[in-house]
Coordinates of C-alpha atoms in Angstrom, one line a residue:
M1384 CA 18.8 -25.6 17.6
T1385 CA 17.0 -28.6 19.0
S1386 CA 16.0 -31.4 16.6
G1387 CA 12.7 -30.9 14.7
S1388 CA 11.4 -28.5 12.1
V1389 CA 11.8 -24.9 13.3
S1390 CA 9.7 -22.5 11.5
V1391 CA 9.9 -18.7 11.8
W1392 CA 6.3 -17.4 11.7
M1393 CA 6.5 -15.0 8.8
A1394 CA 3.0 -13.7 9.5
L1395 CA 0.7 -14.8 12.2
L1396 CA -2.9 -15.6 13.2
L1397 CA -4.1 -17.3 16.2
L1398 CA -4.4 -21.0 16.4
G1399 CA -7.4 -22.3 18.4
A1400 CA -6.4 -25.8 19.2
A1401 CA -4.5 -28.7 17.7
D1402 CA -7.0 -31.0 19.4
G1403 CA -10.0 -29.7 17.6
G1404 CA -10.4 -26.3 19.3
S1405 CA -9.3 -24.2 16.4
L1406 CA -11.6 -21.5 15.3
S1407 CA -12.9 -22.1 11.8
P1408 CA -15.3 -19.2 10.8
H1409 CA -18.4 -20.7 9.2
K1410 CA -18.8 -19.0 5.9
S1411 CA -22.1 -19.5 4.1
H1412 CA -24.3 -17.4 2.0
Y1413 CA -28.1 -17.7 2.1
L1414 CA -29.7 -16.2 -0.9
C1415 CA -33.0 -15.0 0.3
G1416 CA -34.2 -15.6 3.8
Q1417 CA -33.4 -18.3 6.3
D1418 CA -33.7 -19.3 10.0
I1419 CA -30.1 -19.5 11.2
Y1420 CA -28.7 -20.8 14.5
L1421 CA -25.1 -19.9 15.4
N1422 CA -23.0 -21.2 18.2
Y1423 CA -20.6 -19.0 20.3
G1424 CA -17.6 -17.9 18.4
E1425 CA -19.0 -18.6 14.9
V1426 CA -18.8 -16.1 12.1
F1427 CA -21.5 -16.1 9.4
Y1428 CA -21.8 -14.3 6.1
I1429 CA -25.0 -13.3 4.4
T1430 CA -25.5 -11.8 1.0
S1431 CA -28.5 -10.5 -1.0
P1432 CA -29.6 -12.6 -4.0
R1433 CA -27.3 -12.4 -7.0
Y1434 CA -24.5 -10.6 -5.0
P1435 CA -22.3 -8.8 -6.0
H1436 CA -24.8 -7.9 -8.7
P1437 CA -27.9 -5.9 -7.8
Y1438 CA -30.7 -7.9 -6.1
P1439 CA -33.8 -8.6 -8.2
S1440 CA -37.1 -6.7 -7.6
P1441 CA -39.7 -7.2 -6.3
L1442 CA -37.9 -8.8 -3.4
R1443 CA -38.7 -9.8 0.2
C1444 CA -35.9 -11.6 2.2
T1445 CA -36.2 -12.3 5.9
W1446 CA -33.3 -13.7 8.0
H1447 CA -33.9 -14.7 11.6
V1448 CA -30.6 -15.3 13.4
E1449 CA -30.4 -16.8 16.9
S1450 CA -27.5 -17.8 19.2
P1451 CA -27.2 -19.4 22.7
P1452 CA -28.4 -17.5 25.8
G1453 CA -25.8 -15.2 27.2
T1454 CA -24.5 -14.2 23.8
L1455 CA -25.0 -11.2 21.5
L1456 CA -24.9 -10.9 17.8
H1457 CA -22.6 -8.4 16.2
V1458 CA -23.5 -7.4 12.7
N1459 CA -20.9 -5.8 10.4
F1460 CA -22.1 -4.6 7.0
L1461 CA -19.2 -5.1 4.6
D1462 CA -21.1 -3.8 1.6
F1463 CA -24.4 -1.9 2.0
Q1464 CA -26.1 -0.2 -0.9
V1465 CA -29.9 0.1 -0.5
P1466 CA -31.4 3.2 -2.2
C1467 CA -33.6 5.3 0.0
H1468 CA -36.8 4.9 -2.0
R1469 CA -40.0 4.4 -0.1
P1470 CA -40.7 0.9 -1.5
E1471 CA -37.1 -0.2 -0.7
G1472 CA -35.1 -0.7 2.5
F1473 CA -33.5 -2.9 5.2
L1474 CA -35.3 -3.4 8.5
W1475 CA -33.6 -4.7 11.7
K1476 CA -35.3 -5.8 14.9
S1477 CA -33.8 -7.2 18.1
G1478 CA -36.0 -7.4 21.2
K1479 CA -37.7 -4.1 21.5
D1480 CA -35.1 -2.3 19.3
A1481 CA -35.7 -1.6 15.7
S1482 CA -33.8 0.3 13.0
H1483 CA -34.4 1.2 9.4
L1484 CA -31.3 1.4 7.2
C1485 CA -30.9 2.7 3.7
G1486 CA -28.4 4.6 1.6
Y1487 CA -24.7 3.9 0.9
G1488 CA -22.5 3.4 3.9
H1489 CA -21.1 1.2 6.6
H1490 CA -23.0 0.1 9.7
F1491 CA -22.2 -1.8 12.9
L1492 CA -25.1 -3.2 14.9
I1493 CA -25.2 -5.2 18.2
S1494 CA -28.3 -7.1 19.1
S1495 CA -29.9 -6.3 22.4
T1496 CA -30.8 -10.0 22.9
N1497 CA -29.4 -13.3 21.5
S1498 CA -31.5 -13.0 18.3
F1499 CA -32.4 -10.6 15.6
T1500 CA -34.6 -10.5 12.5
A1501 CA -33.5 -8.7 9.3
L1502 CA -35.8 -7.9 6.4
L1503 CA -34.6 -6.7 3.0
Y1504 CA -37.4 -5.6 0.7
S1505 CA -37.8 -3.9 -2.6
R1506 CA -40.9 -3.1 -4.7
V1507 CA -39.3 -0.9 -7.3
P1508 CA -39.6 -2.0 -11.0
Y1509 CA -37.0 -4.6 -11.8
F1510 CA -35.1 -2.3 -14.2
M1511 CA -34.5 0.2 -11.4
S1512 CA -33.0 -2.2 -9.0
R1513 CA -29.5 -1.1 -7.9
G1514 CA -29.1 -2.4 -4.4
R1515 CA -26.9 -5.1 -2.8
V1516 CA -26.1 -6.2 0.7
Y1517 CA -23.2 -8.2 2.2
F1518 CA -23.0 -8.6 6.0
E1519 CA -21.1 -10.6 8.6
V1520 CA -22.6 -11.9 11.9
I1521 CA -20.3 -12.7 14.8
V1522 CA -21.5 -14.4 18.0
L1523 CA -20.0 -12.7 21.0
S1524 CA -20.4 -13.2 24.7
S1525 CA -22.6 -10.7 26.6
F1526 CA -20.7 -7.6 27.8
Q1527 CA -19.4 -7.9 31.3
G1528 CA -19.5 -5.5 34.2
T1529 CA -21.5 -2.3 34.0
T1530 CA -20.9 -1.6 30.3
E1531 CA -24.1 -2.3 28.3
P1532 CA -24.2 -2.7 24.5
T1533 CA -25.3 0.3 22.6
T1534 CA -28.9 0.2 21.5
P1535 CA -29.1 0.4 17.7
Q1536 CA -30.7 3.7 16.7
P1537 CA -32.6 4.4 13.5
V1538 CA -30.1 5.4 10.8
T1539 CA -30.5 7.0 7.3
V1540 CA -27.4 7.4 5.3
Q1541 CA -27.7 9.8 2.3
Q1542 CA -26.7 8.4 -1.0
Q1543 CA -24.0 11.0 -1.4
D1544 CA -22.5 10.7 2.1
T1545 CA -19.6 13.0 2.7
T1546 CA -19.4 12.7 6.5
T1547 CA -15.9 12.4 7.8
T1548 CA -14.8 10.4 10.8
T1549 CA -14.1 12.6 13.8
T1550 CA -10.7 11.8 15.4
T1551 CA -9.5 12.5 18.9
Q1552 CA -5.8 12.8 19.7
L1553 CA -5.2 10.7 22.8
V1554 CA -3.1 12.0 25.6
P1555 CA 0.0 9.8 26.6
D1556 CA -1.7 8.2 29.6
Q1557 CA -4.4 6.8 27.3
C1558 CA -2.0 4.3 25.6
G1559 CA -3.0 0.7 25.7
M1560 CA -6.8 1.3 26.1
K1561 CA -8.9 -1.1 24.1
G1562 CA -11.8 0.1 22.0
T1563 CA -14.4 -2.3 23.3
P1564 CA -14.8 -4.8 26.1
R1565 CA -12.9 -8.0 25.3
I1566 CA -14.5 -11.3 24.2
V1567 CA -14.4 -13.5 27.3
G1568 CA -12.9 -16.9 26.4
G1569 CA -13.4 -16.3 22.7
Q1570 CA -11.2 -16.3 19.7
V1571 CA -12.7 -13.7 17.4
A1572 CA -11.6 -10.2 18.3
A1573 CA -14.2 -7.4 18.3
V1574 CA -14.1 -4.7 15.7
N1575 CA -11.8 -1.9 16.8
E1576 CA -10.9 -3.8 20.0
W1577 CA -7.1 -4.0 19.6
R1578 CA -6.5 -0.5 18.3
W1579 CA -2.7 -0.7 18.1
Q1580 CA -2.7 -3.8 15.8
V1581 CA -0.9 -3.0 12.6
A1582 CA -1.1 -5.0 9.4
L1583 CA 2.0 -5.1 7.1
R1584 CA 0.9 -5.6 3.5
W1585 CA 2.6 -6.1 0.1
Y1586 CA 1.9 -3.2 -2.1
T1587 CA 1.2 -5.2 -5.2
T1588 CA -1.2 -7.8 -3.7
N1589 CA -2.4 -6.1 -0.4
F1590 CA -1.6 -9.5 1.3
I1591 CA -0.9 -9.3 5.1
F1592 CA 2.5 -10.9 5.5
C1593 CA 3.2 -9.8 9.1
S1594 CA 1.8 -7.7 11.9
G1595 CA 3.1 -4.9 14.1
S1596 CA 2.2 -2.7 17.0
L1597 CA 1.6 1.1 16.9
L1598 CA 3.9 2.8 19.5
S1599 CA 3.1 6.4 18.5
S1600 CA 1.5 8.2 15.7
G1601 CA 4.6 7.7 13.6
W1602 CA 6.3 4.5 14.7
V1603 CA 5.5 0.8 14.5
L1604 CA 7.4 -2.1 16.3
T1605 CA 7.5 -5.4 14.4
A1606 CA 9.8 -8.5 14.1
A1607 CA 13.1 -8.0 12.3
H1608 CA 12.7 -11.3 10.5
C1609 CA 9.6 -9.9 8.7
M1610 CA 12.0 -7.5 7.0
D1611 CA 14.5 -10.2 5.9
N1612 CA 15.2 -10.1 2.1
L1613 CA 13.1 -6.9 1.7
G1614 CA 14.9 -5.0 -1.0
D1615 CA 12.8 -1.9 -1.2
L1616 CA 10.5 -0.3 1.4
R1617 CA 8.3 0.8 -1.5
A1618 CA 7.2 -2.8 -1.8
I1619 CA 5.2 -2.7 1.4
Y1620 CA 2.8 -0.5 3.3
V1621 CA 0.9 -0.7 6.6
T1622 CA -2.7 -0.4 7.6
V1623 CA -3.8 0.8 11.0
G1624 CA -7.3 0.5 12.4
D1625 CA -7.8 -2.8 10.5
Y1626 CA -10.0 -5.7 11.3
H1627 CA -10.7 -7.6 8.1
R1628 CA -7.9 -9.3 6.1
D1629 CA -9.7 -8.2 2.9
I1630 CA -8.6 -4.7 1.9
L1631 CA -11.9 -4.2 0.1
A1632 CA -13.9 -4.7 3.3
V1633 CA -15.5 -1.4 4.3
N1634 CA -13.8 0.1 7.3
P1635 CA -14.2 3.8 8.4
Y1636 CA -11.1 3.6 10.7
R1637 CA -8.5 2.0 8.3
V1638 CA -5.7 4.2 7.2
N1639 CA -3.1 3.1 4.7
V1640 CA 0.4 4.5 5.2
T1641 CA 3.7 3.9 3.5
V1642 CA 7.0 3.3 5.3
A1643 CA 9.7 5.9 5.3
K1644 CA 12.4 4.2 7.3
L1645 CA 13.4 0.7 8.6
V1646 CA 15.5 0.3 11.7
K1647 CA 16.5 -3.3 12.5
H1648 CA 18.1 -4.1 15.9
P1649 CA 21.9 -4.0 15.3
K1650 CA 22.3 -7.4 17.1
Y1651 CA 19.5 -9.2 15.3
N1652 CA 20.6 -12.7 14.3
S1653 CA 18.6 -14.3 11.5
I1654 CA 20.0 -17.8 12.4
T1655 CA 19.2 -17.8 16.1
V1656 CA 16.4 -15.3 15.7
D1657 CA 17.8 -13.4 18.7
N1658 CA 17.0 -9.6 19.1
D1659 CA 14.1 -10.1 16.6
V1660 CA 12.8 -6.5 16.7
A1661 CA 12.6 -3.7 14.1
L1662 CA 11.1 -0.3 14.0
L1663 CA 9.2 1.2 11.0
Q1664 CA 8.9 4.9 10.7
L1665 CA 5.7 5.9 8.9
S1666 CA 5.8 8.4 6.1
T1667 CA 2.8 10.3 7.5
P1668 CA 1.8 10.3 11.2
V1669 CA -1.6 8.7 11.8
E1670 CA -4.4 10.3 13.9
Y1671 CA -5.8 8.4 16.9
N1672 CA -9.5 7.6 16.8
Q1673 CA -11.9 4.9 18.0
G1674 CA -10.1 2.3 15.9
V1675 CA -6.5 3.6 16.2
A1676 CA -4.4 4.1 19.4
P1677 CA -0.9 3.3 20.6
V1678 CA 0.0 0.5 22.9
C1679 CA 1.9 1.1 26.2
L1680 CA 5.5 0.1 26.4
P1681 CA 6.4 -2.0 29.5
C1682 CA 8.5 0.8 31.0
S1683 CA 8.3 -0.3 34.7
L1684 CA 7.7 -4.1 34.2
S1685 CA 10.0 -7.0 35.0
E1686 CA 9.7 -10.7 34.6
N1687 CA 8.9 -11.0 38.3
I1688 CA 5.8 -8.9 37.8
L1689 CA 4.7 -11.1 35.0
L1690 CA 5.1 -14.4 36.9
K1691 CA 1.9 -16.6 36.6
E1692 CA 0.3 -13.8 34.5
N1693 CA -1.6 -14.2 31.2
A1694 CA -1.1 -12.1 28.1
T1695 CA -3.1 -11.8 24.8
V1696 CA -1.7 -12.4 21.3
T1697 CA -3.6 -11.1 18.2
G1698 CA -3.2 -11.6 14.5
W1699 CA -4.5 -12.7 11.1
G1700 CA -2.3 -15.8 10.7
T1701 CA -3.2 -19.4 10.0
M1702 CA -5.6 -21.3 12.2
S1703 CA -3.5 -24.4 12.2
F1704 CA 0.1 -25.2 11.0
Q1705 CA 0.1 -24.6 7.2
G1706 CA -3.7 -24.1 7.5
T1707 CA -6.1 -21.5 6.2
L1708 CA -5.8 -17.8 7.0
S1709 CA -8.4 -16.1 9.1
P1710 CA -10.5 -13.5 7.4
V1711 CA -10.7 -11.4 10.6
L1712 CA -8.5 -10.5 13.5
L1713 CA -8.2 -13.2 16.1
E1714 CA -7.0 -13.3 19.7
A1715 CA -5.9 -15.9 22.2
Q1716 CA -5.0 -15.5 25.9
L1717 CA -1.9 -17.4 27.0
P1718 CA 0.0 -18.0 30.2
L1719 CA 3.5 -16.4 30.3
L1720 CA 6.6 -18.4 31.0
T1721 CA 9.9 -17.2 32.5
T1722 CA 13.1 -17.6 30.5
E1723 CA 14.1 -20.5 32.7
E1724 CA 10.7 -22.3 32.3
C1725 CA 10.9 -21.9 28.5
Q1726 CA 14.4 -23.3 28.4
Q1727 CA 13.1 -26.4 30.0
Y1728 CA 11.2 -27.0 26.8
L1729 CA 13.5 -25.5 24.1
G1730 CA 16.9 -25.5 25.8
G1731 CA 19.7 -23.3 24.6
N1732 CA 17.6 -21.9 21.7
I1733 CA 16.0 -19.5 24.3
T1734 CA 18.0 -16.4 25.2
D1735 CA 17.4 -13.8 27.8
N1736 CA 15.9 -11.6 25.0
M1737 CA 13.1 -14.0 24.5
L1738 CA 9.7 -14.5 26.2
C1739 CA 7.5 -17.6 25.9
T1740 CA 3.9 -18.6 26.3
Y1741 CA 2.4 -22.0 26.5
D1742 CA -1.1 -23.4 26.8
K1743 CA -2.2 -26.7 25.3
G1744 CA -3.9 -26.1 22.0
K1745 CA -3.4 -22.3 21.8
D1746 CA -0.6 -20.5 20.0
A1747 CA 0.3 -17.9 17.5
C1748 CA 1.0 -19.3 14.0
Q1749 CA 2.2 -18.7 10.5
G1750 CA 1.3 -15.2 9.4
D1751 CA 1.2 -13.6 12.9
S1752 CA 4.9 -12.7 13.0
G1753 CA 5.7 -9.2 14.4
G1754 CA 2.3 -8.9 16.1
P1755 CA 1.7 -7.9 19.7
L1756 CA 1.6 -9.9 22.9
T1757 CA 0.1 -7.6 25.5
W1758 CA -0.4 -7.7 29.2
R1759 CA -3.2 -5.8 31.0
D1760 CA -2.4 -4.0 34.2
G1761 CA -4.8 -3.3 37.1
A1762 CA -5.8 0.1 35.6
G1763 CA -6.9 -1.5 32.3
H1764 CA -3.9 -0.4 30.2
Y1765 CA -2.3 -2.9 27.9
H1766 CA 1.5 -3.1 27.7
L1767 CA 3.4 -4.6 24.8
V1768 CA 5.5 -7.4 26.5
G1769 CA 6.3 -9.5 23.4
V1770 CA 6.7 -9.4 19.6
V1771 CA 5.7 -12.7 17.9
S1772 CA 8.9 -14.2 16.7
W1773 CA 9.2 -18.0 16.1
G1774 CA 8.1 -21.5 17.0
I1775 CA 8.2 -25.2 16.2
G1776 CA 4.9 -26.0 14.4
C1777 CA 1.8 -24.3 15.9
A1778 CA 0.3 -25.3 19.3
D1779 CA 2.3 -28.5 19.4
T1780 CA 2.3 -30.3 22.7
D1781 CA 5.1 -29.2 25.1
V1782 CA 6.3 -26.6 22.5
P1783 CA 5.9 -22.9 23.7
G1784 CA 5.5 -20.0 21.4
V1785 CA 8.5 -17.6 21.4
Y1786 CA 8.4 -13.8 21.4
A1787 CA 11.0 -11.0 21.5
K1788 CA 11.0 -9.7 25.1
V1789 CA 10.1 -6.0 24.6
M1790 CA 11.2 -4.9 28.1
N1791 CA 14.8 -5.5 27.0
Y1792 CA 14.5 -3.0 24.1
I1793 CA 12.9 0.1 25.8
E1794 CA 16.1 2.2 25.8
W1795 CA 16.9 1.2 22.2
I1796 CA 13.3 2.1 21.1
Q1797 CA 13.4 5.5 22.8
R1798 CA 16.8 6.3 21.4
K1799 CA 15.9 5.4 17.8
T1800 CA 12.5 7.1 17.8
S1801 CA 13.7 10.1 19.8
I1802 CA 10.5 9.7 21.9
D1803 CA 10.6 9.6 25.7
F1804 CA 7.9 7.0 26.2
C1805 CA 8.8 6.3 29.8
G1806 CA 9.5 9.7 31.1
S1807 CA 13.1 8.6 31.8
G1808 CA 14.8 11.4 29.9
V1809 CA 16.3 8.8 27.5
Q1810 CA 16.2 10.2 23.9

């Protein structure tokens, strides 16, 4: 090892910038009505008065939220309980679009302009008040290309809502397809955007200690060092279709699954962190849906193809070295380095089984370990080229982030899972 403090990232999140560019979601709660201006990339939380207790009545709260031109406002209701009485409800208006929400459920809304107005009102007798609201506002860039944001439609959710989520099994050539357009130049990932992202959680606390990538309905690829000192697989479980770190956040796509089997690479070295890959077999296969899908393996890729290319790393880790954890999934786009280029920075610590990225002020960090580094091909499919492995600090100058090079483990993955991902006949 070179001199300096080498830290294996035991669970990652994206670091924005050591020079002040790190993303720090702005978390404030306005009790009853406010004019709010949010800059691009900011995350804002709003609750009803007295939350988590029922709001008082009579009540009339108006929030007007605005962001810079060229941005849209994504509203995610983490807790929505507004009884469907005539003198009670939640009104939303953005541009010419308007919606009325009530009931008990989970909603996603995207503004049609760079502003919206929300009105929460109640005129029921105070002793009948049972409602509460908690929602998140994220400032995103406008959608690119020909895809337009979905216009919010009027929604009424019945108080005893038993609707189930419809799932669609994806065919093999649909691997690596994102759920939504990516956020151009941003750090906050969109809800259900990175559908193969897996959270590894402790059973007793629900804490996300590492990440992984969904390869198929029954297998996850993660970092072997995430499994160091794990005595019993019953101590952990995974969640797929996740976005919020908080397990209590409402999410119609999240599925909790226990782990039936752990397969570490036989040549994994906990000292050099070489061959830092491991497979987790899920106890129950998951179904694919709008929030859950597998990533493609880099079956036909080589380092030459990836020369001068960028890849995206995602995770829930800290936003600076030994800093705070992100409440939502973050992303960062980073230039790929060849093994030789990485060795110029980190010398003999880098083996042929490692892949590096480097961009000043951007990196994976503590808490992101095991997570995906993906590269997008010309057809729009994302390929898993790296598994977050280790680094020295986070986003330090002239210090790349290091990943396990997935293309070196294709045959091993196919053999251990008995799945022919690449059509090569290797099983």
